[in-house]
Short mmCIF file of C-alpha atoms in Angstrom, two decimals:
data_model
loop_
_atom_site.label_atom_id
_atom_site.label_comp_id
_atom_site.label_asym_id
_atom_site.label_seq_id
_atom_site.Cartn_x
_atom_site.Cartn_y
_atom_site.Cartn_z
CA MET A 903 37.46 -6.07 63.51
CA HIS A 904 38.94 -2.75 64.62
CA VAL A 905 37.56 -0.48 67.35
CA LYS A 906 39.39 2.67 68.37
CA VAL A 907 38.33 5.26 70.94
CA GLN A 908 40.69 8.20 70.82
CA GLU A 909 41.15 11.90 71.42
CA GLU A 910 43.47 12.51 68.45
CA ARG A 911 42.30 13.21 64.93
CA PHE A 912 42.28 10.38 62.43
CA GLU A 913 42.86 10.54 58.70
CA PHE A 914 39.64 9.38 57.13
CA GLY A 915 41.14 8.72 53.68
CA ARG A 916 44.06 6.75 55.03
CA GLU A 917 41.84 4.70 57.34
CA ALA A 918 39.37 4.01 54.51
CA GLU A 919 42.16 2.98 52.12
CA ALA A 920 43.81 0.66 54.67
CA PHE A 921 40.47 -0.87 55.57
CA ALA A 922 39.57 -1.56 51.94
CA ALA A 923 43.05 -2.93 51.18
CA GLY A 924 42.75 -5.31 54.12
CA CYS A 925 39.67 -7.04 52.77
CA ALA A 926 40.11 -7.05 49.02
CA GLY A 927 38.11 -10.25 48.59
CA ALA A 928 34.99 -8.65 50.00
CA GLY A 929 33.41 -7.03 46.96
CA ALA A 930 31.63 -4.19 48.75
CA VAL A 931 33.00 -1.61 51.18
CA VAL A 932 30.87 1.10 52.82
CA THR A 933 32.16 3.93 55.00
CA PHE A 934 30.37 6.56 57.04
CA THR A 935 32.05 9.65 58.50
CA GLY A 936 30.49 12.16 60.86
CA VAL A 937 31.76 15.74 60.75
CA VAL A 938 31.20 18.59 63.24
CA ARG A 939 28.77 20.98 61.52
CA ASP A 940 28.20 24.61 62.29
CA ALA A 941 25.19 24.84 64.60
CA ASP A 942 21.97 25.50 62.73
CA ALA A 943 21.83 28.97 64.26
CA GLY A 944 24.37 30.93 66.30
CA GLY A 945 27.87 29.87 65.22
CA LEU A 946 29.31 26.81 66.85
CA VAL A 947 32.82 27.30 68.24
CA ALA A 948 33.45 23.75 69.39
CA MET A 949 31.89 20.42 70.21
CA GLU A 950 32.99 18.72 73.42
CA ILE A 951 32.49 14.97 73.53
CA GLU A 952 32.46 13.28 76.93
CA HIS A 953 32.57 9.51 77.20
CA TYR A 954 32.63 6.74 79.82
CA PRO A 955 36.16 5.37 79.56
CA GLY A 956 35.54 2.03 81.25
CA MET A 957 32.51 1.27 79.13
CA THR A 958 33.12 2.81 75.70
CA GLN A 959 35.55 0.33 74.20
CA LYS A 960 33.52 -2.65 75.43
CA ALA A 961 30.23 -1.21 74.18
CA LEU A 962 31.65 -0.46 70.73
CA GLU A 963 33.25 -3.91 70.49
CA LYS A 964 29.94 -5.54 71.36
CA ILE A 965 27.99 -3.54 68.74
CA THR A 966 30.67 -4.20 66.10
CA ALA A 967 30.82 -7.93 66.86
CA ASP A 968 27.02 -8.09 66.57
CA ALA A 969 27.21 -6.46 63.11
CA MET A 970 30.05 -8.77 62.00
CA ALA A 971 28.00 -11.84 62.91
CA ARG A 972 24.63 -10.68 61.66
CA TRP A 973 25.81 -9.65 58.17
CA SER A 974 28.72 -12.12 57.86
CA LEU A 975 31.08 -9.20 57.33
CA ALA A 976 34.60 -9.69 56.04
CA ASP A 977 35.64 -6.87 58.36
CA ALA A 978 34.35 -3.84 60.28
CA LEU A 979 35.95 -0.71 61.68
CA VAL A 980 34.74 1.86 64.21
CA ILE A 981 36.70 4.95 65.25
CA HIS A 982 35.12 7.43 67.68
CA ARG A 983 36.80 10.51 69.08
CA HIS A 984 36.22 12.31 72.37
CA GLY A 985 37.40 15.65 73.76
CA ARG A 986 37.17 19.05 72.07
CA LEU A 987 36.49 19.21 68.32
CA GLU A 988 36.06 22.20 66.04
CA PRO A 989 33.67 22.62 63.11
CA GLY A 990 34.90 20.65 60.11
CA GLU A 991 36.68 18.03 62.21
CA GLN A 992 35.72 14.40 61.82
CA ILE A 993 34.04 12.97 64.92
CA MET A 994 33.92 9.32 64.00
CA MET A 995 33.82 6.81 61.19
CA VAL A 996 32.58 3.31 60.56
CA ALA A 997 33.51 0.98 57.71
CA THR A 998 32.05 -2.36 56.70
CA ALA A 999 33.12 -4.93 54.11
CA ALA A 1000 30.86 -7.68 52.78
CA ARG A 1001 30.41 -9.85 49.70
CA HIS A 1002 27.40 -7.83 48.53
CA ARG A 1003 26.40 -4.19 48.73
CA VAL A 1004 23.13 -4.64 50.60
CA ALA A 1005 24.88 -6.32 53.56
CA ALA A 1006 27.64 -3.68 53.65
CA PHE A 1007 25.11 -0.82 53.62
CA GLU A 1008 22.81 -2.39 56.21
CA ALA A 1009 25.65 -3.20 58.60
CA ALA A 1010 26.99 0.37 58.38
CA GLU A 1011 23.54 1.81 59.09
CA PHE A 1012 23.06 -0.60 61.99
CA LEU A 1013 26.41 0.45 63.46
CA MET A 1014 25.49 4.12 63.14
CA ASP A 1015 22.06 3.65 64.69
CA TYR A 1016 23.54 1.80 67.66
CA LEU A 1017 26.45 4.21 68.10
CA LYS A 1018 24.03 7.13 68.20
CA SER A 1019 21.89 5.74 71.01
CA ARG A 1020 23.78 2.97 72.80
CA ALA A 1021 27.45 3.99 72.94
CA PRO A 1022 28.32 6.12 76.00
CA PHE A 1023 29.16 9.45 74.35
CA TRP A 1024 27.60 12.84 75.14
CA LYS A 1025 28.02 15.93 73.01
CA LYS A 1026 28.09 19.50 74.26
CA GLU A 1027 27.92 22.46 71.90
CA ILE A 1028 29.92 25.59 72.73
CA LEU A 1029 28.54 28.64 70.92
CA GLU A 1030 30.11 31.97 69.94
CA ASN A 1031 28.16 33.83 72.61
CA GLY A 1032 29.83 31.67 75.26
CA SER A 1033 26.80 29.53 76.04
CA ALA A 1034 27.15 25.77 76.19
CA SER A 1035 24.43 23.14 75.97
CA TRP A 1036 24.24 19.38 75.92
CA VAL A 1037 22.90 17.97 72.68
CA GLU A 1038 19.58 16.27 73.39
CA ALA A 1039 18.94 12.74 72.19
CA LYS A 1040 16.44 12.68 69.34
CA GLU A 1041 13.30 10.61 69.33
CA ILE A 1042 14.00 9.52 65.74
CA ASP A 1043 17.41 8.17 66.71
CA GLU A 1044 15.79 5.95 69.32
CA GLU A 1045 13.11 4.90 66.84
CA ALA A 1046 15.78 4.02 64.27
CA LEU A 1047 16.77 1.07 66.47
CA THR A 1048 13.39 -0.60 66.03
CA ARG A 1049 14.40 -1.35 62.41
CA TRP A 1050 16.94 -3.91 63.62
CA MET B 1414 30.49 0.34 99.30
CA MET B 1415 30.21 1.03 95.59
CA ASP B 1416 31.44 3.57 93.05
CA VAL B 1417 28.77 5.86 91.66
CA VAL B 1418 29.74 7.79 88.52
CA TYR B 1419 27.98 10.59 86.66
CA PHE B 1420 28.28 11.90 83.12
CA ALA B 1421 27.22 14.95 81.09
CA TRP B 1422 24.59 17.16 82.75
CA VAL B 1423 24.05 14.63 85.56
CA ARG B 1424 27.70 15.13 86.51
CA GLU B 1425 27.36 18.91 86.25
CA ARG B 1426 24.17 19.02 88.29
CA ILE B 1427 25.50 16.83 91.07
CA GLY B 1428 28.84 18.61 90.88
CA LEU B 1429 31.23 15.67 90.84
CA PRO B 1430 32.18 12.88 88.44
CA ARG B 1431 32.52 10.00 90.88
CA GLU B 1432 32.02 9.17 94.52
CA LYS B 1433 32.02 6.19 96.87
CA VAL B 1434 28.61 5.45 98.33
CA GLU B 1435 27.77 3.34 101.36
CA SER B 1436 24.31 1.96 100.74
CA THR B 1437 22.05 -0.96 101.54
CA ALA B 1438 19.81 -0.28 98.52
CA ALA B 1439 18.71 -3.51 96.85
CA THR B 1440 17.87 -1.93 93.49
CA VAL B 1441 18.89 1.06 91.40
CA SER B 1442 15.58 2.78 92.25
CA GLU B 1443 16.30 2.45 95.95
CA LEU B 1444 19.76 3.93 95.47
CA VAL B 1445 18.23 6.85 93.55
CA ALA B 1446 15.77 7.40 96.41
CA GLU B 1447 18.59 7.37 98.99
CA LEU B 1448 20.69 9.85 97.00
CA SER B 1449 17.72 12.13 96.27
CA VAL B 1450 17.04 12.80 99.96
CA ARG B 1451 20.70 13.66 100.66
CA GLU B 1452 20.80 17.10 99.05
CA GLU B 1453 18.88 19.26 96.67
CA ARG B 1454 21.42 18.80 93.84
CA TYR B 1455 20.78 15.04 93.83
CA ALA B 1456 17.03 15.55 93.91
CA ALA B 1457 17.40 17.91 90.93
CA ALA B 1458 19.53 15.47 88.96
CA PHE B 1459 17.17 12.54 89.59
CA ALA B 1460 13.90 14.47 89.26
CA ASP B 1461 12.93 12.86 85.95
CA LEU B 1462 14.11 9.27 85.64
CA SER B 1463 12.72 9.01 82.10
CA ALA B 1464 15.51 11.43 81.10
CA LEU B 1465 18.18 9.21 82.66
CA ARG B 1466 19.98 6.02 81.80
CA VAL B 1467 21.86 3.69 84.12
CA ALA B 1468 24.74 1.27 83.63
CA LEU B 1469 25.79 -1.39 86.15
CA ASP B 1470 29.42 -2.46 86.00
CA GLN B 1471 29.60 -0.78 82.57
CA GLU B 1472 26.63 -2.52 80.98
CA LEU B 1473 23.40 -0.71 80.20
CA SER B 1474 20.70 -1.71 82.69
CA ASP B 1475 17.49 -0.31 84.16
CA PHE B 1476 16.14 1.18 87.35
CA ASP B 1477 14.48 -2.04 88.53
CA ALA B 1478 17.76 -3.96 88.40
CA SER B 1479 19.30 -5.50 91.49
CA LEU B 1480 22.52 -4.03 92.89
CA GLU B 1481 23.69 -7.32 94.32
CA GLY B 1482 27.39 -7.74 93.62
CA VAL B 1483 27.53 -4.50 91.62
CA ARG B 1484 30.69 -2.44 92.07
CA GLU B 1485 30.05 0.53 89.77
CA VAL B 1486 26.77 2.33 89.07
CA ALA B 1487 26.71 5.02 86.38
CA PHE B 1488 23.99 7.62 85.79
CA PHE B 1489 23.81 9.69 82.62
CA PRO B 1490 21.41 11.20 80.06
CA PRO B 1491 20.51 9.36 76.84
CA MET B 1492 23.62 8.99 74.71
CA THR B 1493 24.31 11.25 71.75
CA GLY B 1494 27.33 9.71 70.01
CA GLY B 1495 27.91 9.16 66.32
CA MET C 113 29.04 17.02 41.74
CA HIS C 114 31.82 14.90 40.24
CA VAL C 115 31.38 12.12 37.67
CA LYS C 116 34.39 10.33 36.22
CA VAL C 117 34.40 7.46 33.74
CA GLN C 118 37.92 6.18 33.33
CA GLU C 119 40.10 3.22 32.48
CA GLU C 120 42.87 4.04 35.00
CA ARG C 121 42.84 2.97 38.62
CA PHE C 122 41.78 5.49 41.22
CA GLU C 123 42.95 5.83 44.81
CA PHE C 124 39.91 5.20 46.95
CA GLY C 125 41.39 6.72 50.12
CA ARG C 126 42.59 9.86 48.40
CA GLU C 127 39.28 10.35 46.59
CA ALA C 128 37.32 9.79 49.81
CA GLU C 129 39.52 12.22 51.75
CA ALA C 130 39.30 14.94 49.07
CA PHE C 131 35.55 14.49 48.81
CA ALA C 132 35.02 14.77 52.57
CA ALA C 133 37.37 17.78 52.80
CA GLY C 134 35.39 19.53 50.06
CA CYS C 135 32.13 19.47 51.97
CA ALA C 136 33.12 19.89 55.60
CA GLY C 137 29.85 21.61 56.49
CA ALA C 138 27.82 18.57 55.55
CA GLY C 139 27.84 16.51 58.73
CA ALA C 140 27.52 13.07 57.12
CA VAL C 141 29.62 11.46 54.39
CA VAL C 142 28.96 7.97 53.00
CA THR C 143 31.14 6.11 50.50
CA PHE C 144 30.67 2.84 48.67
CA THR C 145 33.43 1.00 46.82
CA GLY C 146 33.05 -2.04 44.62
CA VAL C 147 35.96 -4.44 44.35
CA VAL C 148 36.55 -7.27 41.84
CA ARG C 149 36.02 -10.49 43.81
CA ASP C 150 37.27 -13.92 42.97
CA ALA C 151 34.48 -15.76 41.19
CA ASP C 152 32.42 -17.92 43.53
CA ALA C 153 33.83 -21.02 41.83
CA GLY C 154 36.63 -21.45 39.30
CA GLY C 155 39.25 -18.74 39.84
CA LEU C 156 38.61 -15.41 38.17
CA VAL C 157 41.59 -14.10 36.20
CA ALA C 158 40.11 -10.78 35.13
CA MET C 159 36.94 -8.76 34.77
CA GLU C 160 36.45 -6.89 31.51
CA ILE C 161 34.08 -3.95 31.66
CA GLU C 162 32.62 -2.66 28.40
CA HIS C 163 30.70 0.61 28.30
CA TYR C 164 28.88 2.89 25.85
CA PRO C 165 31.21 5.89 25.60
CA GLY C 166 28.66 8.34 24.19
CA MET C 167 26.08 7.53 26.83
CA THR C 168 27.96 6.66 30.02
CA GLN C 169 28.98 10.11 31.22
CA LYS C 170 25.53 11.55 30.49
CA ALA C 171 23.71 8.66 32.19
CA LEU C 172 25.88 8.92 35.32
CA GLU C 173 25.45 12.69 35.47
CA LYS C 174 21.69 12.35 35.21
CA ILE C 175 21.53 9.75 38.01
CA THR C 176 23.86 11.80 40.20
CA ALA C 177 21.94 15.03 39.63
CA ASP C 178 18.71 13.22 40.53
CA ALA C 179 20.27 12.09 43.83
CA MET C 180 21.64 15.58 44.56
CA ALA C 181 18.18 17.10 44.16
CA ARG C 182 16.17 14.41 45.89
CA TRP C 183 18.28 14.31 49.08
CA SER C 184 19.50 17.93 49.02
CA LEU C 185 23.07 16.67 49.00
CA ALA C 186 25.99 18.98 49.71
CA ASP C 187 27.94 16.99 47.12
CA ALA C 188 28.11 13.66 45.31
CA LEU C 189 30.85 11.74 43.52
CA VAL C 190 30.74 8.81 41.10
CA ILE C 191 33.81 7.13 39.62
CA HIS C 192 33.36 4.09 37.37
CA ARG C 193 36.14 2.27 35.55
CA HIS C 194 36.04 0.29 32.34
CA GLY C 195 38.53 -2.00 30.61
CA ARG C 196 40.35 -4.94 32.14
CA LEU C 197 40.49 -5.29 35.94
CA GLU C 198 42.04 -7.98 38.10
CA PRO C 199 40.73 -9.45 41.36
CA GLY C 200 41.23 -7.00 44.23
CA GLU C 201 41.05 -3.92 41.98
CA GLN C 202 38.44 -1.31 42.71
CA ILE C 203 35.78 -1.08 40.00
CA MET C 204 33.94 2.01 41.10
CA MET C 205 33.00 4.24 44.01
CA VAL C 206 30.27 6.61 44.99
CA ALA C 207 30.31 9.22 47.76
CA THR C 208 27.52 11.37 49.14
CA ALA C 209 27.51 14.24 51.64
CA ALA C 210 24.42 15.49 53.44
CA ARG C 211 23.42 17.23 56.65
CA HIS C 212 22.13 14.02 58.19
CA ARG C 213 23.14 10.38 58.01
CA VAL C 214 19.86 8.99 56.71
CA ALA C 215 19.97 11.18 53.60
CA ALA C 216 23.64 10.36 52.94
CA PHE C 217 22.99 6.60 53.24
CA GLU C 218 19.83 6.63 51.15
CA ALA C 219 21.40 8.69 48.37
CA ALA C 220 24.41 6.36 48.19
CA GLU C 221 22.14 3.29 48.00
CA PHE C 222 20.00 4.97 45.33
CA LEU C 223 23.13 5.75 43.27
CA MET C 224 24.30 2.14 43.57
CA ASP C 225 20.92 0.70 42.64
CA TYR C 226 20.73 2.92 39.55
CA LEU C 227 24.34 2.35 38.53
CA LYS C 228 23.79 -1.41 38.69
CA SER C 229 20.82 -1.44 36.35
CA ARG C 230 20.69 1.83 34.40
CA ALA C 231 24.26 2.85 33.61
CA PRO C 232 25.60 1.34 30.35
CA PHE C 233 28.29 -1.00 31.66
CA TRP C 234 28.61 -4.72 30.97
CA LYS C 235 30.90 -7.07 32.86
CA LYS C 236 32.60 -10.13 31.43
CA GLU C 237 34.37 -12.65 33.64
CA ILE C 238 37.54 -14.32 32.35
CA LEU C 239 38.23 -17.57 34.20
CA GLU C 240 41.43 -19.57 34.72
CA ASN C 241 40.31 -22.28 32.32
CA GLY C 242 40.17 -19.67 29.57
CA SER C 243 36.40 -19.43 29.38
CA ALA C 244 34.72 -16.04 29.38
CA SER C 245 31.13 -15.20 30.16
CA TRP C 246 29.02 -12.08 30.41
CA VAL C 247 27.70 -11.43 33.91
CA GLU C 248 23.92 -11.72 33.85
CA ALA C 249 21.77 -8.98 35.32
CA LYS C 250 20.13 -10.10 38.54
CA GLU C 251 16.40 -9.95 39.16
CA ILE C 252 17.03 -8.51 42.65
CA ASP C 253 19.03 -5.63 41.19
CA GLU C 254 16.09 -4.69 39.00
CA GLU C 255 13.70 -5.07 41.93
CA ALA C 256 15.91 -2.83 44.07
CA LEU C 257 14.85 0.11 41.87
CA THR C 258 11.23 -0.20 42.95
CA ARG C 259 12.28 1.12 46.37
CA TRP C 260 12.89 4.57 44.88
CA MET D 315 20.52 6.48 7.34
CA MET D 316 21.28 5.90 11.02
CA ASP D 317 24.04 4.47 13.16
CA VAL D 318 23.21 1.19 14.85
CA VAL D 319 25.55 0.18 17.68
CA TYR D 320 25.84 -3.05 19.64
CA PHE D 321 27.35 -3.90 23.03
CA ALA D 322 28.38 -6.96 25.04
CA TRP D 323 27.04 -10.28 23.72
CA VAL D 324 24.81 -8.51 21.18
CA ARG D 325 27.98 -7.08 19.61
CA GLU D 326 29.69 -10.48 19.75
CA ARG D 327 26.72 -12.31 18.26
CA ILE D 328 26.26 -9.85 15.41
CA GLY D 329 29.99 -9.65 14.94
CA LEU D 330 30.49 -5.91 14.73
CA PRO D 331 30.25 -2.93 17.07
CA ARG D 332 28.63 -0.40 14.79
CA GLU D 333 27.16 -0.06 11.32
CA LYS D 334 25.23 2.38 9.18
CA VAL D 335 21.74 1.18 8.34
CA GLU D 336 19.43 2.44 5.61
CA SER D 337 15.92 1.85 6.86
CA THR D 338 12.39 3.13 6.58
CA ALA D 339 11.36 1.53 9.88
CA ALA D 340 9.06 3.78 11.89
CA THR D 341 9.74 2.13 15.26
CA VAL D 342 12.48 0.19 17.00
CA SER D 343 10.44 -3.02 16.61
CA GLU D 344 10.24 -2.52 12.86
CA LEU D 345 14.01 -1.99 12.69
CA VAL D 346 14.56 -5.18 14.68
CA ALA D 347 12.29 -7.05 12.21
CA GLU D 348 14.21 -5.66 9.23
CA LEU D 349 17.58 -6.61 10.69
CA SER D 350 16.40 -10.07 11.78
CA VAL D 351 15.55 -11.14 8.24
CA ARG D 352 18.93 -10.01 6.91
CA GLU D 353 21.05 -12.82 8.28
CA GLU D 354 20.97 -15.57 10.86
CA ARG D 355 23.35 -13.74 13.22
CA TYR D 356 20.87 -10.86 13.54
CA ALA D 357 17.97 -13.24 14.07
CA ALA D 358 20.00 -14.96 16.81
CA ALA D 359 20.86 -11.68 18.53
CA PHE D 360 17.28 -10.44 18.43
CA ALA D 361 15.57 -13.76 19.21
CA ASP D 362 14.48 -12.75 22.73
CA LEU D 363 13.67 -9.06 23.02
CA SER D 364 12.96 -9.40 26.75
CA ALA D 365 16.72 -10.00 27.16
CA LEU D 366 17.56 -6.78 25.29
CA ARG D 367 17.57 -3.09 26.02
CA VAL D 368 17.57 -0.22 23.53
CA ALA D 369 18.82 3.35 23.68
CA LEU D 370 17.89 6.05 21.16
CA ASP D 371 20.42 8.84 20.78
CA GLN D 372 22.02 7.63 24.01
CA GLU D 373 18.89 7.66 26.16
CA LEU D 374 17.23 4.46 27.37
CA SER D 375 14.04 3.84 25.41
CA ASP D 376 11.81 0.92 24.42
CA PHE D 377 10.92 -1.19 21.42
CA ASP D 378 7.67 0.67 20.71
CA ALA D 379 9.44 4.02 20.42
CA SER D 380 9.44 6.01 17.19
CA LEU D 381 12.65 6.35 15.20
CA GLU D 382 11.71 9.71 13.77
CA GLY D 383 14.72 12.02 13.89
CA VAL D 384 16.84 9.40 15.66
CA ARG D 385 20.49 9.25 14.57
CA GLU D 386 21.86 6.48 16.79
CA VAL D 387 20.15 3.29 17.92
CA ALA D 388 21.95 1.05 20.45
CA PHE D 389 21.10 -2.54 21.34
CA PHE D 390 22.55 -4.28 24.38
CA PRO D 391 21.74 -6.72 27.19
CA PRO D 392 20.57 -5.50 30.64
CA MET D 393 23.33 -3.48 32.25
CA THR D 394 25.59 -4.93 34.94
CA GLY D 395 27.59 -1.97 36.22
CA GLY D 396 28.42 -1.05 39.80
#
């Protein structure tokens, strides 16, 4: 199990390759990567991600350990960045390895749903016109948790 | 004496990230009530509790929870990670 | 859209990185990789994958195009190997890119479910004791298609 | 005259990967019946049609389908890719 909270960029391909190589007996490996998009309207200049340093690592470790146990994963990885990110930069990734594909997919979706609504990160969008606004939590992200 | 910390727009509205608070509040709700009467910026930040989340000693909790033995209270909006 | 049917190994990390870099505006990228496991009992020496050369590329392109359209994907990738593979080798991968995570996950699961049961590949397991047997299709893999 | 191709254990049981077949069969089922009476190995391969799949000109099809205009018929077990 690997949980990293960091400001620096990470190399998605290298992380994915190392993760898969580390659990070759697993059969099924799923990864998810979140990328900073342009805002839907009015060009996004940057995304600023604030977090709660004392709590973040613990919260991610708890969520990841829950997924490991529930789906009997061979391994799991979570990387989440904070600080200032520009469009096209990768915000975070998760990876899961299991004997069968259904478990690997479900565990990755579970991790994403919990990260979205239970890990202490807050996103702020900085637009071209200089305005800045906190991203609001979505109802559907909260509802997604009821699946688990 | 406990640490009270704020994140995202709660931090911006109150105007500081962290402060020490002397309080005899037994629950989170009582602490919110004490802070809200201090100054308008607190009242503004705590106006709608349904838009807020609270963590006690870095674990998610709720507004009815007891503050007994708690050293750090955090207030913030719903999380938007991932 | 990228569909490759090949005997050679592929580098999962490099393919994942290139795929993600090619659709940076997408927001959400999901990958799945299948790895040759040891057999549950009686050590597996190799997996031989037979395919139907005239049909394979077309079938994969059709399935991938269906996923692209149905989930409005920014991009999709399928790589599937054939020939002789040893335990630990990667058999295949899929990758999907979409604006939101639910679409990227669903499209990747759809691709996997269809690849399992509708793409013309057949696996044979070669065991340590010299015996060889064709992997039987699983009822649950056929049932998985009813979800779509 | 059409090409008939076999994969996986169907190929092994029949003993060859591909052959040209002269047939007046109107449907896949009729072709299966013609082949099955040829030799025991065909009868063995085609004994349980529920364990077989068929593709006509490289598209999945079924045993009721017409062979009119078809140039390549493929028989194989359920696929196990992925």
